[in-house]
Amino acid sequence: MNSNRTFTMLKPDSIEQGYMLSILNIIKEAGFKIIALKYKKMTKEEAEQFYSVHSDKPFFKDLIQFMTRGPIVAAALEKSNAVVDFRKLIGSTDPKEAKEGTIRKRYAKSIGENAVHGSDSDENASMEISFHFSDSEIFS
Ligand code: IDP
Ligand code: MG
């Protein structure tokens, strides 16, 4: 139903290094409309819930520590084919494998601290947008 929407977070490493506006500009220039935006620090509980699908992974503890060590920018984005096109724009999870011109190739330091999140399916995009935003915070 929401195939024109996706969800992103600029992760703490991006914010710490001053990349917030540069990355938001790349997202805008790629044709995504920002329909919701929030600058916040996630609690440990929020991060654990958001990444619960990874709770069994060996990197889970580090991931939660990383994602809660400083503020993030959360955004809901609108564009045709949003989920697939945004995953293309950010590139592979591991920046070493990310293609030239992708956000992770340009800004990510490692597979863990990889600059941005992007939803991996329409269903998850919808869940992730609802996780961070109420209906009254979305301006489509
Ligand atoms: P994705 O963000 O590209 O969808 P996922 O496999 O969903 O990648 O993993 C979620 C996040 O967990 C990654 O973006 C990264 O921050 C972290 N992560 C994934 N794999 C590893 C790993 O092998 N080592 C450390 N951190 C990882
Ligand atoms: Mg993922």
Short mmCIF file of N, CA and C and ligand atoms in Angstrom, two decimals:
data_model
loop_
_atom_site.label_atom_id
_atom_site.label_comp_id
_atom_site.label_asym_id
_atom_site.label_seq_id
_atom_site.Cartn_x
_atom_site.Cartn_y
_atom_site.Cartn_z
N MET A 1 0.83 -1.20 0.00
CA MET A 1 0.00 0.00 0.00
C MET A 1 0.87 1.26 0.00
N ASN A 2 1.97 1.19 0.78
CA ASN A 2 2.83 2.37 0.88
C ASN A 2 4.09 2.23 0.05
N SER A 3 4.00 1.64 -1.15
CA SER A 3 5.20 1.38 -1.93
C SER A 3 5.89 2.67 -2.34
N ASN A 4 5.25 3.81 -2.10
CA ASN A 4 5.90 5.08 -2.41
C ASN A 4 6.57 5.69 -1.18
N ARG A 5 6.64 4.93 -0.09
CA ARG A 5 7.25 5.48 1.13
C ARG A 5 8.36 4.59 1.65
N THR A 6 9.39 5.23 2.22
CA THR A 6 10.41 4.47 2.95
C THR A 6 10.81 5.25 4.19
N PHE A 7 11.64 4.59 5.01
CA PHE A 7 12.07 5.21 6.26
C PHE A 7 13.59 5.20 6.31
N THR A 8 14.16 6.30 6.80
CA THR A 8 15.62 6.36 6.96
C THR A 8 15.99 6.91 8.33
N MET A 9 17.17 6.56 8.79
CA MET A 9 17.79 7.25 9.91
C MET A 9 19.20 7.63 9.48
N LEU A 10 19.60 8.86 9.77
CA LEU A 10 21.01 9.20 9.71
C LEU A 10 21.56 8.79 11.06
N LYS A 11 22.51 7.87 11.06
CA LYS A 11 22.97 7.24 12.29
C LYS A 11 23.93 8.16 13.05
N PRO A 12 24.19 7.85 14.34
CA PRO A 12 25.04 8.75 15.14
C PRO A 12 26.39 9.09 14.51
N ASP A 13 27.01 8.17 13.78
CA ASP A 13 28.31 8.48 13.16
C ASP A 13 28.18 9.63 12.15
N SER A 14 27.08 9.66 11.39
CA SER A 14 26.85 10.74 10.43
C SER A 14 26.70 12.08 11.12
N ILE A 15 25.93 12.07 12.22
CA ILE A 15 25.67 13.32 12.93
C ILE A 15 26.96 13.83 13.57
N GLU A 16 27.69 12.92 14.23
CA GLU A 16 28.94 13.30 14.92
C GLU A 16 29.93 13.97 13.97
N GLN A 17 29.96 13.49 12.73
CA GLN A 17 30.94 14.01 11.79
C GLN A 17 30.44 15.20 10.97
N GLY A 18 29.22 15.64 11.28
CA GLY A 18 28.69 16.85 10.62
C GLY A 18 28.13 16.61 9.23
N TYR A 19 27.67 15.39 8.97
CA TYR A 19 27.17 15.07 7.63
C TYR A 19 25.65 15.23 7.47
N MET A 20 24.99 15.71 8.53
CA MET A 20 23.51 15.72 8.51
C MET A 20 22.96 16.41 7.26
N LEU A 21 23.38 17.64 7.03
CA LEU A 21 22.77 18.41 5.94
C LEU A 21 23.23 17.91 4.58
N SER A 22 24.50 17.46 4.50
CA SER A 22 24.98 16.92 3.21
C SER A 22 24.17 15.70 2.81
N ILE A 23 23.93 14.81 3.76
CA ILE A 23 23.18 13.58 3.43
C ILE A 23 21.73 13.91 3.11
N LEU A 24 21.12 14.80 3.90
CA LEU A 24 19.73 15.18 3.59
C LEU A 24 19.64 15.80 2.20
N ASN A 25 20.67 16.54 1.81
CA ASN A 25 20.66 17.16 0.48
C ASN A 25 20.77 16.11 -0.63
N ILE A 26 21.61 15.10 -0.41
CA ILE A 26 21.72 14.01 -1.39
C ILE A 26 20.36 13.32 -1.55
N ILE A 27 19.69 13.11 -0.42
CA ILE A 27 18.38 12.45 -0.45
C ILE A 27 17.38 13.30 -1.24
N LYS A 28 17.40 14.60 -0.99
CA LYS A 28 16.51 15.52 -1.71
C LYS A 28 16.83 15.54 -3.20
N GLU A 29 18.11 15.64 -3.53
CA GLU A 29 18.52 15.70 -4.94
C GLU A 29 18.18 14.40 -5.69
N ALA A 30 18.08 13.30 -4.95
CA ALA A 30 17.72 12.02 -5.58
C ALA A 30 16.21 11.91 -5.80
N GLY A 31 15.47 12.93 -5.41
CA GLY A 31 14.05 12.96 -5.72
C GLY A 31 13.12 12.52 -4.62
N PHE A 32 13.67 12.33 -3.42
CA PHE A 32 12.81 11.94 -2.30
C PHE A 32 12.26 13.18 -1.61
N LYS A 33 10.97 13.12 -1.29
CA LYS A 33 10.34 14.20 -0.52
C LYS A 33 10.34 13.80 0.96
N ILE A 34 10.82 14.70 1.81
CA ILE A 34 10.80 14.43 3.25
C ILE A 34 9.40 14.77 3.76
N ILE A 35 8.68 13.74 4.22
CA ILE A 35 7.30 13.97 4.69
C ILE A 35 7.20 13.92 6.21
N ALA A 36 8.28 13.53 6.87
CA ALA A 36 8.35 13.58 8.34
C ALA A 36 9.81 13.63 8.73
N LEU A 37 10.12 14.34 9.80
CA LEU A 37 11.53 14.53 10.17
C LEU A 37 11.65 14.72 11.68
N LYS A 38 12.64 14.07 12.29
CA LYS A 38 12.82 14.15 13.74
C LYS A 38 14.29 14.01 14.08
N TYR A 39 14.75 14.86 14.99
CA TYR A 39 16.13 14.81 15.49
C TYR A 39 16.04 14.36 16.94
N LYS A 40 16.54 13.19 17.24
CA LYS A 40 16.34 12.65 18.59
C LYS A 40 17.41 11.64 18.94
N LYS A 41 17.50 11.36 20.24
CA LYS A 41 18.37 10.28 20.68
C LYS A 41 17.47 9.11 21.06
N MET A 42 17.71 7.97 20.51
CA MET A 42 16.89 6.79 20.85
C MET A 42 17.30 6.26 22.22
N THR A 43 16.32 5.78 22.96
CA THR A 43 16.63 5.07 24.21
C THR A 43 17.11 3.67 23.85
N LYS A 44 17.74 3.01 24.83
CA LYS A 44 18.18 1.63 24.64
C LYS A 44 16.97 0.75 24.27
N GLU A 45 15.87 0.97 24.95
CA GLU A 45 14.66 0.16 24.70
C GLU A 45 14.15 0.39 23.28
N GLU A 46 14.14 1.63 22.82
CA GLU A 46 13.69 1.92 21.45
C GLU A 46 14.59 1.25 20.43
N ALA A 47 15.91 1.35 20.63
CA ALA A 47 16.85 0.76 19.68
C ALA A 47 16.70 -0.76 19.66
N GLU A 48 16.55 -1.35 20.84
CA GLU A 48 16.39 -2.81 20.91
C GLU A 48 15.12 -3.26 20.20
N GLN A 49 14.07 -2.46 20.33
CA GLN A 49 12.81 -2.81 19.65
C GLN A 49 12.95 -2.61 18.14
N PHE A 50 13.54 -1.49 17.75
CA PHE A 50 13.67 -1.19 16.32
C PHE A 50 14.48 -2.28 15.62
N TYR A 51 15.55 -2.76 16.28
CA TYR A 51 16.44 -3.75 15.66
C TYR A 51 16.19 -5.17 16.20
N SER A 52 14.98 -5.43 16.71
CA SER A 52 14.72 -6.72 17.37
C SER A 52 14.97 -7.92 16.44
N VAL A 53 14.81 -7.71 15.13
CA VAL A 53 15.05 -8.81 14.19
C VAL A 53 16.51 -9.29 14.25
N HIS A 54 17.40 -8.43 14.75
CA HIS A 54 18.82 -8.78 14.83
C HIS A 54 19.26 -9.20 16.24
N SER A 55 18.29 -9.44 17.14
CA SER A 55 18.65 -9.65 18.55
C SER A 55 19.53 -10.88 18.78
N ASP A 56 19.50 -11.83 17.86
CA ASP A 56 20.33 -13.03 18.02
C ASP A 56 21.72 -12.88 17.41
N LYS A 57 21.96 -11.78 16.72
CA LYS A 57 23.23 -11.63 15.99
C LYS A 57 24.37 -11.27 16.95
N PRO A 58 25.57 -11.68 16.62
CA PRO A 58 26.71 -11.38 17.49
C PRO A 58 26.98 -9.87 17.62
N PHE A 59 26.56 -9.08 16.64
CA PHE A 59 26.83 -7.64 16.66
C PHE A 59 25.72 -6.84 17.34
N PHE A 60 24.70 -7.52 17.87
CA PHE A 60 23.52 -6.81 18.39
C PHE A 60 23.88 -5.80 19.49
N LYS A 61 24.69 -6.24 20.46
CA LYS A 61 25.03 -5.35 21.58
C LYS A 61 25.76 -4.09 21.09
N ASP A 62 26.72 -4.30 20.22
CA ASP A 62 27.47 -3.16 19.65
C ASP A 62 26.53 -2.24 18.87
N LEU A 63 25.60 -2.85 18.14
CA LEU A 63 24.66 -2.06 17.33
C LEU A 63 23.80 -1.16 18.23
N ILE A 64 23.32 -1.70 19.34
CA ILE A 64 22.48 -0.91 20.25
C ILE A 64 23.31 0.21 20.90
N GLN A 65 24.52 -0.15 21.32
CA GLN A 65 25.43 0.84 21.92
C GLN A 65 25.70 1.99 20.93
N PHE A 66 25.98 1.62 19.68
CA PHE A 66 26.25 2.60 18.62
C PHE A 66 25.03 3.49 18.36
N MET A 67 23.88 2.88 18.20
CA MET A 67 22.69 3.63 17.80
C MET A 67 22.13 4.52 18.91
N THR A 68 22.61 4.32 20.15
CA THR A 68 22.12 5.14 21.26
C THR A 68 23.20 6.07 21.82
N ARG A 69 24.35 6.13 21.18
CA ARG A 69 25.43 6.94 21.77
C ARG A 69 25.29 8.43 21.45
N GLY A 70 24.42 8.74 20.54
CA GLY A 70 24.19 10.14 20.19
C GLY A 70 22.92 10.25 19.37
N PRO A 71 22.55 11.48 19.00
CA PRO A 71 21.30 11.66 18.27
C PRO A 71 21.34 11.09 16.86
N ILE A 72 20.15 10.82 16.37
CA ILE A 72 19.94 10.38 14.99
C ILE A 72 18.98 11.38 14.34
N VAL A 73 18.91 11.36 13.00
CA VAL A 73 17.82 12.03 12.30
C VAL A 73 16.96 10.94 11.68
N ALA A 74 15.69 10.92 12.07
CA ALA A 74 14.75 9.96 11.50
C ALA A 74 13.89 10.68 10.47
N ALA A 75 13.63 10.04 9.34
CA ALA A 75 12.80 10.68 8.32
C ALA A 75 11.96 9.67 7.57
N ALA A 76 10.75 10.06 7.25
CA ALA A 76 9.92 9.31 6.31
C ALA A 76 10.04 10.00 4.96
N LEU A 77 10.22 9.19 3.92
CA LEU A 77 10.49 9.72 2.58
C LEU A 77 9.45 9.22 1.59
N GLU A 78 9.14 10.06 0.62
CA GLU A 78 8.17 9.69 -0.40
C GLU A 78 8.76 9.85 -1.80
N LYS A 79 8.52 8.84 -2.63
CA LYS A 79 8.99 8.84 -4.02
C LYS A 79 8.42 7.57 -4.64
N SER A 80 8.23 7.53 -5.94
CA SER A 80 7.82 6.27 -6.53
C SER A 80 8.93 5.24 -6.33
N ASN A 81 8.55 4.00 -6.06
CA ASN A 81 9.52 2.92 -5.86
C ASN A 81 10.51 3.24 -4.73
N ALA A 82 9.99 3.85 -3.66
CA ALA A 82 10.85 4.44 -2.62
C ALA A 82 11.81 3.44 -1.97
N VAL A 83 11.30 2.28 -1.56
CA VAL A 83 12.16 1.35 -0.80
C VAL A 83 13.35 0.90 -1.65
N VAL A 84 13.08 0.45 -2.85
CA VAL A 84 14.14 -0.09 -3.72
C VAL A 84 15.10 1.03 -4.14
N ASP A 85 14.55 2.17 -4.53
CA ASP A 85 15.42 3.27 -4.98
C ASP A 85 16.28 3.80 -3.83
N PHE A 86 15.73 3.81 -2.61
CA PHE A 86 16.53 4.33 -1.50
C PHE A 86 17.64 3.35 -1.13
N ARG A 87 17.35 2.04 -1.18
CA ARG A 87 18.41 1.06 -0.91
C ARG A 87 19.54 1.20 -1.94
N LYS A 88 19.16 1.50 -3.18
CA LYS A 88 20.20 1.73 -4.21
C LYS A 88 21.02 2.96 -3.87
N LEU A 89 20.36 4.01 -3.41
CA LEU A 89 21.04 5.26 -3.09
C LEU A 89 22.01 5.09 -1.92
N ILE A 90 21.66 4.25 -0.94
CA ILE A 90 22.56 4.12 0.23
C ILE A 90 23.67 3.11 -0.02
N GLY A 91 23.44 2.09 -0.82
CA GLY A 91 24.47 1.10 -1.11
C GLY A 91 24.52 -0.02 -0.09
N SER A 92 25.46 -0.95 -0.28
CA SER A 92 25.56 -2.16 0.54
C SER A 92 25.82 -1.84 2.01
N THR A 93 25.39 -2.76 2.87
CA THR A 93 25.58 -2.62 4.32
C THR A 93 27.05 -2.34 4.65
N ASP A 94 27.94 -3.11 4.00
CA ASP A 94 29.38 -2.94 4.20
C ASP A 94 29.91 -1.91 3.20
N PRO A 95 30.39 -0.77 3.68
CA PRO A 95 30.83 0.28 2.74
C PRO A 95 31.92 -0.19 1.78
N LYS A 96 32.66 -1.23 2.18
CA LYS A 96 33.71 -1.75 1.27
C LYS A 96 33.08 -2.33 0.01
N GLU A 97 31.82 -2.77 0.15
CA GLU A 97 31.12 -3.37 -1.00
C GLU A 97 30.17 -2.39 -1.67
N ALA A 98 30.02 -1.20 -1.10
CA ALA A 98 29.06 -0.24 -1.64
C ALA A 98 29.60 0.38 -2.93
N LYS A 99 28.67 0.59 -3.87
CA LYS A 99 29.07 1.15 -5.17
C LYS A 99 29.45 2.62 -5.05
N GLU A 100 30.30 3.03 -5.97
CA GLU A 100 30.71 4.44 -6.09
C GLU A 100 29.47 5.32 -6.17
N GLY A 101 29.49 6.43 -5.48
CA GLY A 101 28.38 7.38 -5.55
C GLY A 101 27.27 7.12 -4.53
N THR A 102 27.33 5.98 -3.84
CA THR A 102 26.30 5.72 -2.83
C THR A 102 26.66 6.44 -1.52
N ILE A 103 25.64 6.63 -0.70
CA ILE A 103 25.86 7.37 0.57
C ILE A 103 26.82 6.60 1.47
N ARG A 104 26.66 5.28 1.54
CA ARG A 104 27.55 4.51 2.41
C ARG A 104 28.98 4.49 1.89
N LYS A 105 29.14 4.42 0.57
CA LYS A 105 30.50 4.48 0.01
C LYS A 105 31.18 5.78 0.43
N ARG A 106 30.41 6.84 0.41
CA ARG A 106 30.98 8.16 0.67
C ARG A 106 31.17 8.46 2.15
N TYR A 107 30.21 8.02 2.98
CA TYR A 107 30.21 8.49 4.37
C TYR A 107 30.41 7.40 5.43
N ALA A 108 30.28 6.13 5.08
CA ALA A 108 30.33 5.08 6.12
C ALA A 108 31.77 4.67 6.40
N LYS A 109 32.02 4.30 7.66
CA LYS A 109 33.36 3.92 8.08
C LYS A 109 33.54 2.41 8.13
N SER A 110 32.47 1.70 8.45
CA SER A 110 32.57 0.25 8.65
C SER A 110 31.20 -0.38 8.47
N ILE A 111 31.16 -1.71 8.49
CA ILE A 111 29.87 -2.41 8.34
C ILE A 111 28.93 -2.08 9.49
N GLY A 112 29.50 -1.76 10.66
CA GLY A 112 28.66 -1.42 11.82
C GLY A 112 28.25 0.04 11.79
N GLU A 113 29.24 0.92 11.63
CA GLU A 113 28.97 2.36 11.61
C GLU A 113 28.84 2.80 10.15
N ASN A 114 27.65 2.57 9.62
CA ASN A 114 27.49 2.72 8.18
C ASN A 114 26.55 3.86 7.76
N ALA A 115 26.54 4.91 8.57
CA ALA A 115 26.01 6.22 8.18
C ALA A 115 24.49 6.35 8.11
N VAL A 116 23.83 5.39 7.48
CA VAL A 116 22.38 5.53 7.27
C VAL A 116 21.67 4.19 7.37
N HIS A 117 20.38 4.29 7.73
CA HIS A 117 19.48 3.14 7.66
C HIS A 117 18.53 3.35 6.49
N GLY A 118 18.11 2.26 5.87
CA GLY A 118 17.04 2.31 4.87
C GLY A 118 16.18 1.08 4.99
N SER A 119 14.86 1.25 4.97
CA SER A 119 13.95 0.10 5.08
C SER A 119 14.22 -0.90 3.97
N ASP A 120 13.99 -2.19 4.27
CA ASP A 120 14.28 -3.23 3.27
C ASP A 120 13.03 -3.80 2.60
N SER A 121 11.84 -3.35 2.99
CA SER A 121 10.61 -3.81 2.33
C SER A 121 9.52 -2.79 2.59
N ASP A 122 8.45 -2.84 1.79
CA ASP A 122 7.32 -1.93 2.01
C ASP A 122 6.72 -2.14 3.40
N GLU A 123 6.62 -3.41 3.78
CA GLU A 123 6.02 -3.74 5.08
C GLU A 123 6.85 -3.15 6.23
N ASN A 124 8.17 -3.32 6.15
CA ASN A 124 9.02 -2.76 7.20
C ASN A 124 9.04 -1.23 7.15
N ALA A 125 8.99 -0.66 5.95
CA ALA A 125 8.95 0.80 5.84
C ALA A 125 7.74 1.34 6.60
N SER A 126 6.61 0.71 6.39
CA SER A 126 5.39 1.15 7.05
C SER A 126 5.50 1.01 8.57
N MET A 127 6.05 -0.13 9.02
CA MET A 127 6.22 -0.34 10.47
C MET A 127 7.21 0.65 11.07
N GLU A 128 8.30 0.90 10.35
CA GLU A 128 9.35 1.78 10.87
C GLU A 128 8.89 3.24 10.91
N ILE A 129 8.11 3.65 9.91
CA ILE A 129 7.55 5.01 9.94
C ILE A 129 6.62 5.16 11.15
N SER A 130 5.78 4.16 11.36
CA SER A 130 4.84 4.22 12.51
C SER A 130 5.59 4.16 13.84
N PHE A 131 6.73 3.48 13.85
CA PHE A 131 7.53 3.38 15.08
C PHE A 131 8.01 4.76 15.51
N HIS A 132 8.38 5.59 14.55
CA HIS A 132 8.99 6.89 14.87
C HIS A 132 8.04 8.08 14.76
N PHE A 133 6.95 7.92 14.02
CA PHE A 133 6.07 9.07 13.79
C PHE A 133 4.60 8.71 13.99
N SER A 134 3.87 9.63 14.60
CA SER A 134 2.41 9.49 14.64
C SER A 134 1.85 10.10 13.35
N ASP A 135 0.59 9.80 13.03
CA ASP A 135 -0.01 10.31 11.79
C ASP A 135 0.06 11.84 11.72
N SER A 136 -0.08 12.48 12.86
CA SER A 136 -0.09 13.96 12.87
C SER A 136 1.29 14.56 12.65
N GLU A 137 2.34 13.72 12.59
CA GLU A 137 3.70 14.21 12.34
C GLU A 137 4.13 13.96 10.89
N ILE A 138 3.22 13.43 10.08
CA ILE A 138 3.54 13.11 8.68
C ILE A 138 2.78 14.06 7.76
N PHE A 139 3.52 14.69 6.83
CA PHE A 139 2.94 15.71 5.96
C PHE A 139 3.18 15.32 4.51
N SER A 140 2.26 14.56 3.97
CA SER A 140 2.44 13.97 2.66
C SER A 140 2.01 14.92 1.55
P1 IDP B 1 21.08 -2.88 6.47
O1 IDP B 1 21.17 -1.68 7.41
O2 IDP B 1 21.90 -2.68 5.22
O3 IDP B 1 19.64 -3.26 6.17
P2 IDP B 1 21.15 -5.18 8.23
O4 IDP B 1 21.70 -6.52 7.85
O5 IDP B 1 19.68 -5.03 8.35
O6 IDP B 1 21.77 -4.11 7.22
O7 IDP B 1 21.84 -4.79 9.62
C1 IDP B 1 21.36 -3.71 10.39
C2 IDP B 1 22.53 -2.91 10.88
O8 IDP B 1 23.32 -3.72 11.79
C3 IDP B 1 23.54 -2.50 9.81
O9 IDP B 1 23.14 -1.35 9.10
C4 IDP B 1 24.80 -2.26 10.63
O10 IDP B 1 24.74 -1.02 11.35
C5 IDP B 1 24.69 -3.41 11.63
N1 IDP B 1 25.38 -4.62 11.13
C6 IDP B 1 24.96 -5.47 10.18
N2 IDP B 1 25.86 -6.47 9.95
C7 IDP B 1 26.87 -6.23 10.82
C8 IDP B 1 28.13 -6.92 11.08
O11 IDP B 1 28.45 -7.94 10.47
N3 IDP B 1 28.91 -6.35 12.03
C9 IDP B 1 28.58 -5.23 12.73
N4 IDP B 1 27.43 -4.57 12.51
C10 IDP B 1 26.58 -5.05 11.57
MG MG B 2 18.18 -3.95 7.43
#
